[in-house]
Amino acid sequence: KNLFGSNFKINVEDFVALIKENCYYVGLDPSKTDLAVLFRGIDSDNDGLITALEFFRFVKIFLAGNLDIDDLLVKVFDYAIAKHQEK
């Protein structure tokens, strides 16, 4: 799939796989259930697919937001530590 193409659409299964694969590299392991809930929140028109625009809005708002890089790293590591302690 061409992530940058205007025809990009991803379903919940592919979204979960994409996020889980990339979270691995920062030491996170979100549950499939949590990611499915997140998917539904990103899917603004509730059509069961996320478009490139919806995906990039998610990246900007939820991952970048208005945080500087140091704040973002602290939040990521805090989340990772909390999830690790739950195991």
Coordinates of N, CA and C in Angstrom, one line a residue:
K1 N 0.8 -1.2 0.0 CA 0.0 0.0 0.0 C 0.9 1.2 0.0
N2 N 0.5 2.2 -0.8 CA 1.2 3.5 -0.8 C 0.7 4.4 0.2
L3 N 1.4 4.5 1.3 CA 1.0 5.3 2.5 C 0.8 6.8 2.1
F4 N 1.5 7.3 1.1 CA 1.5 8.7 0.8 C 0.5 9.0 -0.4
G5 N -0.1 7.9 -1.0 CA -1.0 8.1 -2.1 C -2.3 8.6 -1.6
S6 N -3.0 9.4 -2.5 CA -4.3 9.9 -2.1 C -5.3 8.8 -2.0
N7 N -5.1 7.6 -2.6 CA -6.0 6.5 -2.5 C -5.8 5.6 -1.3
F8 N -4.9 6.0 -0.5 CA -4.5 5.1 0.7 C -5.7 5.0 1.6
K9 N -6.0 3.7 1.9 CA -7.0 3.4 2.9 C -6.6 2.1 3.6
I10 N -6.7 2.1 4.9 CA -6.3 1.0 5.7 C -7.4 0.5 6.6
N11 N -7.6 -0.8 6.7 CA -8.6 -1.4 7.5 C -8.0 -1.6 8.9
V12 N -8.9 -2.0 9.9 CA -8.5 -2.2 11.2 C -7.4 -3.2 11.4
E13 N -7.5 -4.3 10.7 CA -6.4 -5.4 10.8 C -5.1 -4.9 10.4
D14 N -5.0 -4.2 9.2 CA -3.8 -3.7 8.7 C -3.2 -2.6 9.6
F15 N -4.1 -1.7 10.2 CA -3.7 -0.7 11.1 C -3.1 -1.3 12.3
V16 N -3.7 -2.3 12.9 CA -3.2 -2.9 14.1 C -1.8 -3.5 13.8
A17 N -1.7 -4.2 12.7 CA -0.4 -4.8 12.3 C 0.7 -3.7 12.1
L18 N 0.3 -2.6 11.5 CA 1.3 -1.5 11.2 C 1.7 -0.9 12.5
I19 N 0.8 -0.6 13.4 CA 1.2 0.1 14.7 C 2.0 -0.9 15.6
K20 N 1.5 -2.1 15.7 CA 2.3 -3.1 16.5 C 3.7 -3.3 16.0
E21 N 3.9 -3.4 14.7 CA 5.2 -3.5 14.1 C 6.1 -2.4 14.5
N22 N 5.6 -1.2 14.4 CA 6.4 0.0 14.6 C 6.6 0.3 16.1
C23 N 5.6 -0.1 16.9 CA 5.8 0.1 18.4 C 6.9 -0.8 18.9
Y24 N 7.1 -1.9 18.3 CA 8.2 -2.8 18.7 C 9.5 -2.1 18.8
Y25 N 9.8 -1.2 17.9 CA 11.1 -0.5 17.8 C 11.2 0.5 19.0
V26 N 10.2 0.9 19.6 CA 10.3 1.9 20.8 C 9.9 1.2 22.1
G27 N 9.9 -0.2 22.0 CA 9.6 -0.9 23.2 C 8.2 -1.0 23.7
L28 N 7.3 -0.7 22.9 CA 5.8 -0.7 23.3 C 5.2 -2.0 22.7
D29 N 4.1 -2.4 23.4 CA 3.4 -3.6 22.9 C 1.9 -3.4 23.2
P30 N 1.3 -2.4 22.5 CA -0.2 -2.2 22.7 C -1.0 -3.4 22.4
S31 N -2.1 -3.5 23.1 CA -3.0 -4.7 22.8 C -3.8 -4.4 21.5
K32 N -4.2 -5.5 20.9 CA -5.0 -5.4 19.6 C -6.3 -4.7 20.0
T33 N -6.9 -5.0 21.1 CA -8.1 -4.4 21.5 C -8.0 -2.8 21.7
D34 N -6.9 -2.4 22.3 CA -6.6 -1.0 22.5 C -6.5 -0.3 21.1
L35 N -5.7 -1.0 20.2 CA -5.5 -0.4 18.9 C -6.8 -0.4 18.1
A36 N -7.7 -1.4 18.2 CA -9.0 -1.4 17.5 C -9.8 -0.2 18.0
V37 N -9.8 0.1 19.3 CA -10.5 1.2 19.9 C -9.9 2.5 19.3
L38 N -8.6 2.6 19.3 CA -7.9 3.8 18.7 C -8.3 4.0 17.2
F39 N -8.4 2.8 16.5 CA -8.8 2.9 15.1 C -10.1 3.5 14.9
R40 N -11.1 3.1 15.7 CA -12.4 3.6 15.6 C -12.5 5.1 15.9
G41 N -11.6 5.6 16.8 CA -11.5 7.0 17.1 C -10.9 7.8 15.9
I42 N -10.0 7.2 15.2 CA -9.4 7.8 14.0 C -10.3 7.9 12.8
D43 N -11.1 6.8 12.7 CA -12.0 6.7 11.5 C -13.1 7.6 11.7
S44 N -12.9 8.9 11.3 CA -13.8 10.0 11.5 C -15.2 9.8 10.8
D45 N -15.2 9.1 9.7 CA -16.5 9.0 9.0 C -17.1 7.6 9.2
N46 N -16.5 6.8 10.1 CA -17.0 5.5 10.5 C -17.3 4.6 9.3
D47 N -16.4 4.6 8.3 CA -16.6 3.7 7.2 C -15.8 2.4 7.3
G48 N -15.1 2.2 8.4 CA -14.3 1.0 8.6 C -12.9 1.1 7.9
L49 N -12.6 2.3 7.4 CA -11.3 2.5 6.8 C -10.7 3.8 7.2
I50 N -9.4 3.8 7.3 CA -8.7 5.1 7.6 C -8.0 5.6 6.3
T51 N -8.3 6.8 5.9 CA -7.7 7.4 4.8 C -6.3 8.0 5.2
A52 N -5.6 8.4 4.2 CA -4.3 9.0 4.4 C -4.5 10.3 5.3
L53 N -5.5 11.0 5.0 CA -5.8 12.3 5.7 C -6.1 11.9 7.2
E54 N -6.9 11.0 7.4 CA -7.3 10.6 8.8 C -6.0 10.1 9.5
F55 N -5.2 9.3 8.8 CA -4.0 8.7 9.4 C -3.0 9.8 9.8
F56 N -2.8 10.8 8.9 CA -1.8 11.9 9.3 C -2.4 12.8 10.3
R57 N -3.7 13.0 10.4 CA -4.3 13.8 11.5 C -4.0 13.1 12.8
F58 N -4.1 11.7 12.8 CA -3.8 11.0 14.0 C -2.3 11.1 14.4
V59 N -1.4 11.0 13.5 CA 0.0 11.2 13.7 C 0.3 12.5 14.3
K60 N -0.3 13.6 13.7 CA 0.0 14.9 14.2 C -0.6 15.1 15.6
I61 N -1.9 14.8 15.8 CA -2.6 15.1 17.1 C -2.1 14.2 18.2
F62 N -2.1 12.9 18.0 CA -1.8 12.0 19.0 C -0.3 11.7 19.3
L63 N 0.5 11.8 18.2 CA 1.9 11.5 18.4 C 2.7 12.7 18.5
A64 N 2.4 13.7 17.8 CA 3.2 14.9 17.8 C 2.6 16.0 18.7
G65 N 1.3 16.3 18.4 CA 0.6 17.3 19.2 C 1.4 18.6 19.3
N66 N 1.4 19.2 20.4 CA 2.1 20.4 20.6 C 3.3 20.2 21.5
L67 N 3.7 18.9 21.7 CA 4.8 18.6 22.6 C 6.1 18.8 21.9
D68 N 7.1 19.2 22.7 CA 8.5 19.2 22.1 C 9.0 17.8 22.2
I69 N 10.1 17.5 21.6 CA 10.6 16.1 21.5 C 10.9 15.6 22.9
D70 N 11.4 16.4 23.8 CA 11.8 15.9 25.1 C 10.5 15.4 25.9
D71 N 9.4 16.3 25.8 CA 8.2 15.9 26.4 C 7.6 14.6 25.8
L72 N 7.7 14.5 24.5 CA 7.2 13.3 23.8 C 8.0 12.1 24.3
L73 N 9.3 12.1 24.4 CA 10.1 11.0 24.8 C 9.7 10.6 26.2
V74 N 9.5 11.6 27.1 CA 9.1 11.3 28.5 C 7.8 10.6 28.5
K75 N 6.8 11.0 27.7 CA 5.5 10.4 27.7 C 5.6 8.9 27.1
V76 N 6.4 8.7 26.1 CA 6.6 7.4 25.5 C 7.2 6.5 26.6
F77 N 8.3 6.9 27.2 CA 9.0 6.1 28.2 C 8.1 5.8 29.4
D78 N 7.4 6.8 29.9 CA 6.4 6.6 31.0 C 5.4 5.5 30.7
Y79 N 4.9 5.6 29.4 CA 3.9 4.7 29.0 C 4.5 3.3 28.9
A80 N 5.7 3.2 28.4 CA 6.4 1.9 28.3 C 6.6 1.3 29.6
I81 N 7.1 2.1 30.6 CA 7.4 1.6 31.9 C 6.1 1.1 32.6
A82 N 5.0 1.9 32.4 CA 3.7 1.5 33.0 C 3.2 0.1 32.4
K83 N 3.3 0.0 31.1 CA 2.9 -1.2 30.5 C 3.7 -2.4 30.9
H84 N 5.0 -2.2 31.0 CA 5.9 -3.3 31.4 C 5.6 -3.7 32.9
Q85 N 5.3 -2.8 33.7 CA 5.0 -3.1 35.1 C 3.7 -3.9 35.2
E86 N 2.8 -3.7 34.3 CA 1.5 -4.5 34.3 C 1.7 -6.0 34.0
K87 N 2.8 -6.3 33.3 CA 3.0 -7.7 32.9 C 3.4 -8.6 34.1

